[in-house]
Amino acid sequence: MAHLLLRHREIENIKKLDVYRAHGGYEALKKVLSMAPAEVIQVVMESNLRGRGGAGFPTGLKWNFIPKVAGDKYVVVNTDESETGTFKDRELMEGNPHQVIEGTLIAAYAIGAKLTFNYMRGEYMDAAYAFEEALKECYANNLLGPNILGSEFSCDMYPHYGAGAYICGEETALLESLHGNLGQPWSKPPFPAVEGLYRKPTVVNNTETLANVPLIIQNGAEWYKSMGTPGSTGPKIVCLSGHVVKPGNYEIIMGMTYRELIYDLAGGIPGGKKVKGFLPSGGSGPVVKEEALDAPISYEGLDKFGSAMGSASVIVMDETVDMVWAAKKATHFFKHESCGKCTPCREGTFWLDKVIHKVDSGRGTANDIKVLNSVAEQIGGKCLCALGEFAKNPILSTIKHFPQDYQAKVRANG
Amino acid sequence: MIREKYADVIQELFRRYPERKSAILPLMHIAQHEYGYMSEEAMQEVADILGLNPTHVKSIAGFYTLFYEEPVGKYVLEICNDLACALRGADEFVAMASNKLGVPVEGTTPDGLFTLKTVMCLGACDRAPMLQCNLRFHEHLNEEKFTALLDHLHQEASSDQVESAVVEKIVSYIN
Ligand SMILES: Cc1cc2nc3c(=O)[nH]c(=O)nc-3n(C[C@H](O)[C@H](O)[C@H](O)COP(=O)(O)O)c2cc1C
Ligand code: FES
């Protein structure tokens, strides 16, 4: 099937406005401009589109939370993409930026925003080039700025470049960073829908989420819902990395299994090795064992394996991988990226990192494994944002599923 | 130094953001490009332009990995050795690079040309080993390509034109 999001894979130069338009681009925006904002939100709600940034929050519902009164409102696109193993928004922005812009404009129209920002990670320069070229084309063709396509709707869109901080992908940290402050999360409430950017009602959506919106408007909620499972409708880009023959982004319809993705689409494991386990959601979701390969890729698919699809950054590890080493790598990431605001996260990740390094280097004892367990447990549920929750996962899930790897490392030391 | 040179850019940034303080990251990207790193003067100038206390700029500089608080080489080679890249040989690649440059990670070559760093995921895990050099990505690397890259940079350095992609970006869009 042709791609719905990664359309540049079939349509050369779809990042150019004329090509995008020749393939139906901005027709959805046109359609929206003759609809009432409430109708637009209704269609998105009916489609069951859920956020692609990791948490899976229903997009229409999020838009519907925005107070329907006059005043400044904002849409902020989240292209901060810094989770280990995640590179989907990069490809979308590099290859098909107009679809993201169109989705953003539709969101802005639906909630009544006149100003939108795209917060992009500062390292994504090729994506930035493509995005900025696309913005220029839009301004030159009455798709951005005053009275878009001759309507009453006026809207601006600007890029904003981050400077290297994973935490700024968390929506409130992102907004603080945009405010010019330290990129640290705030305690919700207030939710961004009520008090977001510049303390005004704000929708923060992931890049991929917004790229789905023109499809839904153009083809209808029923069409969209016909793809996927009842709880997970539509296409999803899966970032596949690690031990696979063909790593890369795969646009799938949710409901496909991890096995089909890894073996049928990506050529299996190099050297015909076996899968030991995989991280379904970069470093942040619990690792699962080979037994989870037949689970569907969907928001609910990994429930019974104690993990989640998240942003669908699948890191595959073959039978040779030492899971203590893998946990060390993932834990080091969280220690580095903890923003330092919450003590359990800041101190907890520091100690987890120290102890897991010790165990990995062969200097650990059985007691260190207990310490790891207890420190990780104590971070859970005590932090302002989910980074703390994520940080406990690599250690707890590897200890649970691969105790033999830990035993092998500490055996010599009793 | 940047106040005059980037007067148009600064004006445009102030127009875009409902609150001036939001211009801090773009201005710091520009300042780092002009001063080489986040020196005291660089931070002072950003603070002056925005009417902020320099300690605020300093705290921001310390928060983000793309801002360097110490002088760095003309080219900063940042190799990702995070989990997904490490599964595809990134740690061995770092060792090779360090050996070839003759400096440890975080070290700068005596000629001031190269600083070697390791960084967290850059969103190129399917193309490991990879690095970014002054924000440009170099992917699908191996020893041979790394050597070729160093040769190329040696040549470019003698032409004295070192680019900073992010500044090009901020400036090009505005013009
Ligand atoms: C530590 C942390 C990092 C995050 N990073 C990102 C990110 O890079 N991109 C993203 O879209 N969402 C990220 N999120 C989720 C956002 O907070 C937010 O849920 C999302 O942008 C909402 O968009 P969606 O509903 O369209 O998915 C992150 C969350 C946390 C806790
Ligand atoms: S892990 Fe290296 S680029 Fe993602």
PDB file of N, CA and C in Angstrom, chain A residues 74 84-87 90 117 121 123-125 128-129 132 135 139 158 160-165 177-183 198-199 241-244 248 279 315-317 325 329 332-333 336-337, chain B residues 12 15-19 21-22 24-26 29 56 59-60 63-67 81-84 86-88 91 120-127 132 135-137 139 165-166 168-170 172-173:
ATOM      1  N   TYR A  74      -2.652  29.065  21.187  1.00  0.00           N
ATOM      2  CA  TYR A  74      -1.507  28.642  20.378  1.00  0.00           C
ATOM      3  C   TYR A  74      -1.536  27.154  20.070  1.00  0.00           C
ATOM      4  N   THR A  84      15.898   7.812  22.699  1.00  0.00           N
ATOM      5  CA  THR A  84      16.800   6.856  22.043  1.00  0.00           C
ATOM      6  C   THR A  84      16.020   5.950  21.090  1.00  0.00           C
ATOM      7  N   GLY A  85      16.469   5.881  19.861  1.00  0.00           N
ATOM      8  CA  GLY A  85      15.827   4.982  18.905  1.00  0.00           C
ATOM      9  C   GLY A  85      14.708   5.608  18.106  1.00  0.00           C
ATOM     10  N   THR A  86      14.523   6.916  18.226  1.00  0.00           N
ATOM     11  CA  THR A  86      13.392   7.569  17.550  1.00  0.00           C
ATOM     12  C   THR A  86      13.862   8.505  16.445  1.00  0.00           C
ATOM     13  N   PHE A  87      13.346   8.297  15.233  1.00  0.00           N
ATOM     14  CA  PHE A  87      13.789   9.143  14.115  1.00  0.00           C
ATOM     15  C   PHE A  87      12.701   9.275  13.057  1.00  0.00           C
ATOM     16  N   ARG A  90      11.817  13.238  12.205  1.00  0.00           N
ATOM     17  CA  ARG A  90      12.881  13.751  11.346  1.00  0.00           C
ATOM     18  C   ARG A  90      12.572  13.442   9.885  1.00  0.00           C
ATOM     19  N   PHE A 117       4.018  27.541  16.684  1.00  0.00           N
ATOM     20  CA  PHE A 117       5.460  27.310  16.648  1.00  0.00           C
ATOM     21  C   PHE A 117       5.728  25.835  16.449  1.00  0.00           C
ATOM     22  N   ARG A 121      14.185  19.870  17.432  1.00  0.00           N
ATOM     23  CA  ARG A 121      15.460  19.696  18.114  1.00  0.00           C
ATOM     24  C   ARG A 121      16.541  20.372  17.282  1.00  0.00           C
ATOM     25  N   GLU A 123      19.415  19.826  16.519  1.00  0.00           N
ATOM     26  CA  GLU A 123      20.330  19.032  15.706  1.00  0.00           C
ATOM     27  C   GLU A 123      19.756  18.672  14.344  1.00  0.00           C
ATOM     28  N   TYR A 124      18.455  18.818  14.188  1.00  0.00           N
ATOM     29  CA  TYR A 124      17.811  18.341  12.949  1.00  0.00           C
ATOM     30  C   TYR A 124      17.892  19.374  11.840  1.00  0.00           C
ATOM     31  N   MET A 125      19.096  19.550  11.296  1.00  0.00           N
ATOM     32  CA  MET A 125      19.260  20.631  10.337  1.00  0.00           C
ATOM     33  C   MET A 125      18.617  20.376   8.994  1.00  0.00           C
ATOM     34  N   ALA A 128      15.100  21.038   9.340  1.00  0.00           N
ATOM     35  CA  ALA A 128      14.873  22.480   9.455  1.00  0.00           C
ATOM     36  C   ALA A 128      14.894  23.146   8.084  1.00  0.00           C
ATOM     37  N   TYR A 129      15.845  22.751   7.254  1.00  0.00           N
ATOM     38  CA  TYR A 129      15.904  23.311   5.898  1.00  0.00           C
ATOM     39  C   TYR A 129      14.600  23.055   5.165  1.00  0.00           C
ATOM     40  N   GLU A 132      11.696  25.073   6.616  1.00  0.00           N
ATOM     41  CA  GLU A 132      11.743  26.509   6.334  1.00  0.00           C
ATOM     42  C   GLU A 132      11.468  26.831   4.874  1.00  0.00           C
ATOM     43  N   LEU A 135       7.794  26.644   4.628  1.00  0.00           N
ATOM     44  CA  LEU A 135       7.146  27.825   5.205  1.00  0.00           C
ATOM     45  C   LEU A 135       7.192  29.007   4.245  1.00  0.00           C
ATOM     46  N   TYR A 139       4.043  31.137   2.814  1.00  0.00           N
ATOM     47  CA  TYR A 139       3.850  32.584   2.936  1.00  0.00           C
ATOM     48  C   TYR A 139       3.688  33.230   1.555  1.00  0.00           C
ATOM     49  N   TYR A 158       6.180  29.583  12.931  1.00  0.00           N
ATOM     50  CA  TYR A 158       7.625  29.786  12.997  1.00  0.00           C
ATOM     51  C   TYR A 158       8.317  28.565  13.583  1.00  0.00           C
ATOM     52  N   HIS A 160      11.231  26.949  15.984  1.00  0.00           N
ATOM     53  CA  HIS A 160      12.002  27.338  17.168  1.00  0.00           C
ATOM     54  C   HIS A 160      12.958  26.188  17.445  1.00  0.00           C
ATOM     55  N   TYR A 161      14.251  26.488  17.476  1.00  0.00           N
ATOM     56  CA  TYR A 161      15.228  25.407  17.607  1.00  0.00           C
ATOM     57  C   TYR A 161      15.660  25.205  19.040  1.00  0.00           C
ATOM     58  N   GLY A 162      15.550  23.981  19.492  1.00  0.00           N
ATOM     59  CA  GLY A 162      16.053  23.607  20.798  1.00  0.00           C
ATOM     60  C   GLY A 162      17.570  23.556  20.772  1.00  0.00           C
ATOM     61  N   ALA A 163      18.138  23.092  21.871  1.00  0.00           N
ATOM     62  CA  ALA A 163      19.593  23.117  21.947  1.00  0.00           C
ATOM     63  C   ALA A 163      20.147  21.862  22.617  1.00  0.00           C
ATOM     64  N   GLY A 164      19.414  20.765  22.491  1.00  0.00           N
ATOM     65  CA  GLY A 164      19.935  19.512  23.020  1.00  0.00           C
ATOM     66  C   GLY A 164      19.499  19.267  24.444  1.00  0.00           C
ATOM     67  N   ALA A 165      18.264  18.800  24.632  1.00  0.00           N
ATOM     68  CA  ALA A 165      17.769  18.415  25.950  1.00  0.00           C
ATOM     69  C   ALA A 165      16.529  17.554  25.737  1.00  0.00           C
ATOM     70  N   SER A 177      10.850  26.053  27.885  1.00  0.00           N
ATOM     71  CA  SER A 177      12.002  26.324  27.035  1.00  0.00           C
ATOM     72  C   SER A 177      11.662  27.408  26.016  1.00  0.00           C
ATOM     73  N   LEU A 178      10.464  27.328  25.461  1.00  0.00           N
ATOM     74  CA  LEU A 178      10.022  28.366  24.517  1.00  0.00           C
ATOM     75  C   LEU A 178       9.862  29.730  25.199  1.00  0.00           C
ATOM     76  N   HIS A 179       9.525  29.686  26.473  1.00  0.00           N
ATOM     77  CA  HIS A 179       9.421  30.949  27.222  1.00  0.00           C
ATOM     78  C   HIS A 179      10.779  31.589  27.450  1.00  0.00           C
ATOM     79  N   GLY A 180      11.846  30.814  27.206  1.00  0.00           N
ATOM     80  CA  GLY A 180      13.182  31.343  27.469  1.00  0.00           C
ATOM     81  C   GLY A 180      13.694  30.992  28.846  1.00  0.00           C
ATOM     82  N   ASN A 181      13.010  30.055  29.499  1.00  0.00           N
ATOM     83  CA  ASN A 181      13.447  29.607  30.822  1.00  0.00           C
ATOM     84  C   ASN A 181      14.143  28.246  30.717  1.00  0.00           C
ATOM     85  N   LEU A 182      14.611  27.746  31.844  1.00  0.00           N
ATOM     86  CA  LEU A 182      15.150  26.387  31.854  1.00  0.00           C
ATOM     87  C   LEU A 182      14.048  25.439  31.409  1.00  0.00           C
ATOM     88  N   GLY A 183      14.412  24.450  30.604  1.00  0.00           N
ATOM     89  CA  GLY A 183      13.405  23.515  30.121  1.00  0.00           C
ATOM     90  C   GLY A 183      13.055  22.480  31.166  1.00  0.00           C
ATOM     91  N   TYR A 198       2.819  31.216  26.961  1.00  0.00           N
ATOM     92  CA  TYR A 198       2.515  32.568  27.443  1.00  0.00           C
ATOM     93  C   TYR A 198       1.239  32.582  28.290  1.00  0.00           C
ATOM     94  N   ARG A 199       1.046  31.462  29.019  1.00  0.00           N
ATOM     95  CA  ARG A 199      -0.087  31.285  29.935  1.00  0.00           C
ATOM     96  C   ARG A 199      -1.455  31.332  29.250  1.00  0.00           C
ATOM     97  N   SER A 241      15.417  -0.131  14.901  1.00  0.00           N
ATOM     98  CA  SER A 241      16.879  -0.035  14.948  1.00  0.00           C
ATOM     99  C   SER A 241      17.452  -1.205  15.740  1.00  0.00           C
ATOM    100  N   GLY A 242      18.746  -1.222  15.859  1.00  0.00           N
ATOM    101  CA  GLY A 242      19.406  -2.312  16.566  1.00  0.00           C
ATOM    102  C   GLY A 242      19.702  -3.469  15.628  1.00  0.00           C
ATOM    103  N   HIS A 243      19.527  -4.688  16.135  1.00  0.00           N
ATOM    104  CA  HIS A 243      19.915  -5.866  15.362  1.00  0.00           C
ATOM    105  C   HIS A 243      18.834  -6.312  14.379  1.00  0.00           C
ATOM    106  N   VAL A 244      18.680  -5.572  13.313  1.00  0.00           N
ATOM    107  CA  VAL A 244      17.796  -5.988  12.224  1.00  0.00           C
ATOM    108  C   VAL A 244      18.544  -5.785  10.916  1.00  0.00           C
ATOM    109  N   GLY A 248      15.325   1.209   9.983  1.00  0.00           N
ATOM    110  CA  GLY A 248      14.744   2.380   9.327  1.00  0.00           C
ATOM    111  C   GLY A 248      13.326   2.606   9.797  1.00  0.00           C
ATOM    112  N   LEU A 279      13.201  -3.452  22.916  1.00  0.00           N
ATOM    113  CA  LEU A 279      12.641  -2.278  23.573  1.00  0.00           C
ATOM    114  C   LEU A 279      11.602  -1.715  22.617  1.00  0.00           C
ATOM    115  N   ILE A 315      13.823  -1.102  19.390  1.00  0.00           N
ATOM    116  CA  ILE A 315      15.253  -1.422  19.363  1.00  0.00           C
ATOM    117  C   ILE A 315      15.401  -2.922  19.607  1.00  0.00           C
ATOM    118  N   VAL A 316      15.879  -3.619  18.589  1.00  0.00           N
ATOM    119  CA  VAL A 316      15.944  -5.081  18.646  1.00  0.00           C
ATOM    120  C   VAL A 316      17.319  -5.529  19.147  1.00  0.00           C
ATOM    121  N   MET A 317      17.310  -6.497  20.055  1.00  0.00           N
ATOM    122  CA  MET A 317      18.572  -7.009  20.586  1.00  0.00           C
ATOM    123  C   MET A 317      18.642  -8.519  20.375  1.00  0.00           C
ATOM    124  N   TRP A 325      24.392  -4.702  30.287  1.00  0.00           N
ATOM    125  CA  TRP A 325      25.007  -3.655  29.470  1.00  0.00           C
ATOM    126  C   TRP A 325      23.939  -2.746  28.853  1.00  0.00           C
ATOM    127  N   LYS A 329      23.369   1.308  29.422  1.00  0.00           N
ATOM    128  CA  LYS A 329      23.284   2.340  28.376  1.00  0.00           C
ATOM    129  C   LYS A 329      22.014   3.188  28.556  1.00  0.00           C
ATOM    130  N   HIS A 332      22.112   5.329  31.714  1.00  0.00           N
ATOM    131  CA  HIS A 332      23.020   6.455  31.565  1.00  0.00           C
ATOM    132  C   HIS A 332      22.328   7.609  30.840  1.00  0.00           C
ATOM    133  N   PHE A 333      21.530   7.273  29.842  1.00  0.00           N
ATOM    134  CA  PHE A 333      20.764   8.286  29.115  1.00  0.00           C
ATOM    135  C   PHE A 333      19.886   9.089  30.082  1.00  0.00           C
ATOM    136  N   HIS A 336      21.781  11.366  32.366  1.00  0.00           N
ATOM    137  CA  HIS A 336      22.255  12.529  31.624  1.00  0.00           C
ATOM    138  C   HIS A 336      21.129  13.511  31.359  1.00  0.00           C
ATOM    139  N   GLU A 337      19.938  12.996  31.119  1.00  0.00           N
ATOM    140  CA  GLU A 337      18.832  13.843  30.673  1.00  0.00           C
ATOM    141  C   GLU A 337      17.884  14.293  31.791  1.00  0.00           C
TER     142      GLU A 337
ATOM    143  N   GLU B  12      13.589  40.840  13.840  1.00  0.00           N
ATOM    144  CA  GLU B  12      12.593  39.869  13.382  1.00  0.00           C
ATOM    145  C   GLU B  12      12.220  38.897  14.510  1.00  0.00           C
ATOM    146  N   ARG B  15       9.855  40.460  16.762  1.00  0.00           N
ATOM    147  CA  ARG B  15       8.525  40.581  16.163  1.00  0.00           C
ATOM    148  C   ARG B  15       7.749  39.258  16.301  1.00  0.00           C
ATOM    149  N   ARG B  16       8.479  38.166  16.148  1.00  0.00           N
ATOM    150  CA  ARG B  16       7.838  36.858  16.128  1.00  0.00           C
ATOM    151  C   ARG B  16       7.292  36.391  17.458  1.00  0.00           C
ATOM    152  N   TYR B  17       8.093  36.623  18.484  1.00  0.00           N
ATOM    153  CA  TYR B  17       7.695  36.074  19.778  1.00  0.00           C
ATOM    154  C   TYR B  17       6.899  37.105  20.572  1.00  0.00           C
ATOM    155  N   PRO B  18       5.757  36.695  21.128  1.00  0.00           N
ATOM    156  CA  PRO B  18       4.998  37.636  21.958  1.00  0.00           C
ATOM    157  C   PRO B  18       5.805  38.128  23.154  1.00  0.00           C
ATOM    158  N   GLU B  19       6.767  37.350  23.617  1.00  0.00           N
ATOM    159  CA  GLU B  19       7.628  37.832  24.702  1.00  0.00           C
ATOM    160  C   GLU B  19       9.090  37.700  24.279  1.00  0.00           C
ATOM    161  N   LYS B  21      11.891  37.319  25.745  1.00  0.00           N
ATOM    162  CA  LYS B  21      12.747  36.312  26.363  1.00  0.00           C
ATOM    163  C   LYS B  21      12.812  35.031  25.536  1.00  0.00           C
ATOM    164  N   SER B  22      11.754  34.767  24.775  1.00  0.00           N
ATOM    165  CA  SER B  22      11.719  33.568  23.934  1.00  0.00           C
ATOM    166  C   SER B  22      12.837  33.557  22.901  1.00  0.00           C
ATOM    167  N   ILE B  24      15.824  33.840  23.402  1.00  0.00           N
ATOM    168  CA  ILE B  24      17.118  33.519  24.015  1.00  0.00           C
ATOM    169  C   ILE B  24      17.835  32.367  23.309  1.00  0.00           C
ATOM    170  N   LEU B  25      17.120  31.296  22.961  1.00  0.00           N
ATOM    171  CA  LEU B  25      17.833  30.193  22.310  1.00  0.00           C
ATOM    172  C   LEU B  25      18.387  30.576  20.937  1.00  0.00           C
ATOM    173  N   PRO B  26      17.569  31.181  20.060  1.00  0.00           N
ATOM    174  CA  PRO B  26      18.162  31.602  18.791  1.00  0.00           C
ATOM    175  C   PRO B  26      19.355  32.540  18.980  1.00  0.00           C
ATOM    176  N   HIS B  29      22.376  30.550  20.029  1.00  0.00           N
ATOM    177  CA  HIS B  29      22.964  29.815  18.895  1.00  0.00           C
ATOM    178  C   HIS B  29      23.855  30.762  18.086  1.00  0.00           C
ATOM    179  N   HIS B  56      21.115  34.300  34.251  1.00  0.00           N
ATOM    180  CA  HIS B  56      20.058  33.525  33.600  1.00  0.00           C
ATOM    181  C   HIS B  56      20.595  32.866  32.330  1.00  0.00           C
ATOM    182  N   SER B  59      22.723  29.955  33.200  1.00  0.00           N
ATOM    183  CA  SER B  59      22.015  28.741  33.602  1.00  0.00           C
ATOM    184  C   SER B  59      21.461  28.022  32.376  1.00  0.00           C
ATOM    185  N   ILE B  60      21.026  28.776  31.382  1.00  0.00           N
ATOM    186  CA  ILE B  60      20.516  28.165  30.146  1.00  0.00           C
ATOM    187  C   ILE B  60      21.671  27.466  29.411  1.00  0.00           C
ATOM    188  N   PHE B  63      22.357  24.158  30.752  1.00  0.00           N
ATOM    189  CA  PHE B  63      21.261  23.188  30.681  1.00  0.00           C
ATOM    190  C   PHE B  63      21.284  22.373  29.389  1.00  0.00           C
ATOM    191  N   TYR B  64      21.713  22.985  28.298  1.00  0.00           N
ATOM    192  CA  TYR B  64      21.613  22.350  26.976  1.00  0.00           C
ATOM    193  C   TYR B  64      22.965  21.858  26.484  1.00  0.00           C
ATOM    194  N   THR B  65      22.958  20.651  25.908  1.00  0.00           N
ATOM    195  CA  THR B  65      24.245  20.080  25.485  1.00  0.00           C
ATOM    196  C   THR B  65      24.844  20.776  24.269  1.00  0.00           C
ATOM    197  N   LEU B  66      24.046  21.483  23.482  1.00  0.00           N
ATOM    198  CA  LEU B  66      24.631  22.105  22.286  1.00  0.00           C
ATOM    199  C   LEU B  66      25.399  23.383  22.605  1.00  0.00           C
ATOM    200  N   PHE B  67      25.266  23.870  23.829  1.00  0.00           N
ATOM    201  CA  PHE B  67      26.048  25.057  24.199  1.00  0.00           C
ATOM    202  C   PHE B  67      27.303  24.630  24.944  1.00  0.00           C
ATOM    203  N   ASN B  81      26.931   7.425  20.939  1.00  0.00           N
ATOM    204  CA  ASN B  81      27.187   6.046  21.388  1.00  0.00           C
ATOM    205  C   ASN B  81      26.081   5.588  22.337  1.00  0.00           C
ATOM    206  N   ASP B  82      24.907   6.090  22.084  1.00  0.00           N
ATOM    207  CA  ASP B  82      23.729   5.685  22.839  1.00  0.00           C
ATOM    208  C   ASP B  82      23.345   4.253  22.407  1.00  0.00           C
ATOM    209  N   LEU B  83      22.368   3.696  23.115  1.00  0.00           N
ATOM    210  CA  LEU B  83      22.084   2.269  22.968  1.00  0.00           C
ATOM    211  C   LEU B  83      21.942   1.770  21.533  1.00  0.00           C
ATOM    212  N   ALA B  84      21.060   2.388  20.752  1.00  0.00           N
ATOM    213  CA  ALA B  84      20.793   1.841  19.416  1.00  0.00           C
ATOM    214  C   ALA B  84      22.040   1.894  18.540  1.00  0.00           C
ATOM    215  N   ALA B  86      25.110   1.894  19.715  1.00  0.00           N
ATOM    216  CA  ALA B  86      26.099   0.994  20.309  1.00  0.00           C
ATOM    217  C   ALA B  86      25.860  -0.451  19.868  1.00  0.00           C
ATOM    218  N   LEU B  87      24.600  -0.791  19.606  1.00  0.00           N
ATOM    219  CA  LEU B  87      24.310  -2.137  19.110  1.00  0.00           C
ATOM    220  C   LEU B  87      24.895  -2.339  17.714  1.00  0.00           C
ATOM    221  N   ARG B  88      25.218  -1.247  17.059  1.00  0.00           N
ATOM    222  CA  ARG B  88      25.783  -1.330  15.712  1.00  0.00           C
ATOM    223  C   ARG B  88      27.206  -0.757  15.683  1.00  0.00           C
ATOM    224  N   ASP B  91      30.519   2.144  20.048  1.00  0.00           N
ATOM    225  CA  ASP B  91      31.582   2.248  21.054  1.00  0.00           C
ATOM    226  C   ASP B  91      32.945   1.959  20.433  1.00  0.00           C
ATOM    227  N   MET B 120      24.220  11.629  23.295  1.00  0.00           N
ATOM    228  CA  MET B 120      23.054  10.749  23.317  1.00  0.00           C
ATOM    229  C   MET B 120      22.392  10.755  21.930  1.00  0.00           C
ATOM    230  N   CYS B 121      21.401   9.925  21.794  1.00  0.00           N
ATOM    231  CA  CYS B 121      20.734   9.681  20.505  1.00  0.00           C
ATOM    232  C   CYS B 121      20.488  10.959  19.697  1.00  0.00           C
ATOM    233  N   LEU B 122      20.862  10.908  18.420  1.00  0.00           N
ATOM    234  CA  LEU B 122      20.666  12.051  17.533  1.00  0.00           C
ATOM    235  C   LEU B 122      19.588  11.793  16.490  1.00  0.00           C
ATOM    236  N   GLY B 123      18.868  10.713  16.640  1.00  0.00           N
ATOM    237  CA  GLY B 123      17.808  10.434  15.667  1.00  0.00           C
ATOM    238  C   GLY B 123      18.346   9.934  14.338  1.00  0.00           C
ATOM    239  N   ALA B 124      19.406   9.157  14.399  1.00  0.00           N
ATOM    240  CA  ALA B 124      19.973   8.579  13.175  1.00  0.00           C
ATOM    241  C   ALA B 124      20.399   7.141  13.449  1.00  0.00           C
ATOM    242  N   CYS B 125      19.683   6.499  14.345  1.00  0.00           N
ATOM    243  CA  CYS B 125      20.071   5.180  14.848  1.00  0.00           C
ATOM    244  C   CYS B 125      20.136   4.122  13.758  1.00  0.00           C
ATOM    245  N   ASP B 126      19.345   4.314  12.703  1.00  0.00           N
ATOM    246  CA  ASP B 126      19.345   3.336  11.615  1.00  0.00           C
ATOM    247  C   ASP B 126      20.538   3.537  10.693  1.00  0.00           C
ATOM    248  N   ARG B 127      21.353   4.548  10.971  1.00  0.00           N
ATOM    249  CA  ARG B 127      22.493   4.838  10.090  1.00  0.00           C
ATOM    250  C   ARG B 127      23.798   4.855  10.868  1.00  0.00           C
ATOM    251  N   GLN B 132      27.821  13.999  14.488  1.00  0.00           N
ATOM    252  CA  GLN B 132      27.520  15.323  13.957  1.00  0.00           C
ATOM    253  C   GLN B 132      28.755  16.178  14.156  1.00  0.00           C
ATOM    254  N   LEU B 135      27.023  20.425  13.827  1.00  0.00           N
ATOM    255  CA  LEU B 135      25.608  20.207  13.537  1.00  0.00           C
ATOM    256  C   LEU B 135      25.298  19.565  12.197  1.00  0.00           C
ATOM    257  N   ARG B 136      26.298  19.214  11.429  1.00  0.00           N
ATOM    258  CA  ARG B 136      25.984  18.435  10.236  1.00  0.00           C
ATOM    259  C   ARG B 136      26.146  16.959  10.527  1.00  0.00           C
ATOM    260  N   PHE B 137      25.213  16.165  10.037  1.00  0.00           N
ATOM    261  CA  PHE B 137      25.263  14.731  10.295  1.00  0.00           C
ATOM    262  C   PHE B 137      26.138  14.017   9.268  1.00  0.00           C
ATOM    263  N   GLU B 139      26.702  10.002   8.387  1.00  0.00           N
ATOM    264  CA  GLU B 139      26.065   8.744   8.766  1.00  0.00           C
ATOM    265  C   GLU B 139      26.678   7.561   8.029  1.00  0.00           C
ATOM    266  N   ALA B 165      25.540  25.289  10.916  1.00  0.00           N
ATOM    267  CA  ALA B 165      24.282  25.085  10.212  1.00  0.00           C
ATOM    268  C   ALA B 165      23.120  25.816  10.884  1.00  0.00           C
ATOM    269  N   VAL B 166      23.101  25.789  12.206  1.00  0.00           N
ATOM    270  CA  VAL B 166      21.923  26.348  12.864  1.00  0.00           C
ATOM    271  C   VAL B 166      21.829  27.864  12.668  1.00  0.00           C
ATOM    272  N   GLU B 168      23.074  29.534  10.078  1.00  0.00           N
ATOM    273  CA  GLU B 168      22.656  29.695   8.691  1.00  0.00           C
ATOM    274  C   GLU B 168      21.142  29.660   8.612  1.00  0.00           C
ATOM    275  N   LYS B 169      20.611  28.717   9.317  1.00  0.00           N
ATOM    276  CA  LYS B 169      19.178  28.486   9.329  1.00  0.00           C
ATOM    277  C   LYS B 169      18.417  29.686   9.879  1.00  0.00           C
ATOM    278  N   ILE B 170      18.784  30.079  11.071  1.00  0.00           N
ATOM    279  CA  ILE B 170      18.083  31.178  11.722  1.00  0.00           C
ATOM    280  C   ILE B 170      18.151  32.415  10.835  1.00  0.00           C
ATOM    281  N   SER B 172      18.924  32.525   7.457  1.00  0.00           N
ATOM    282  CA  SER B 172      18.415  32.396   6.090  1.00  0.00           C
ATOM    283  C   SER B 172      16.900  32.554   6.058  1.00  0.00           C
ATOM    284  N   TYR B 173      16.233  32.051   7.055  1.00  0.00           N
ATOM    285  CA  TYR B 173      14.781  32.116   7.029  1.00  0.00           C
ATOM    286  C   TYR B 173      14.296  33.554   7.132  1.00  0.00           C
TER     287      TYR B 173
END
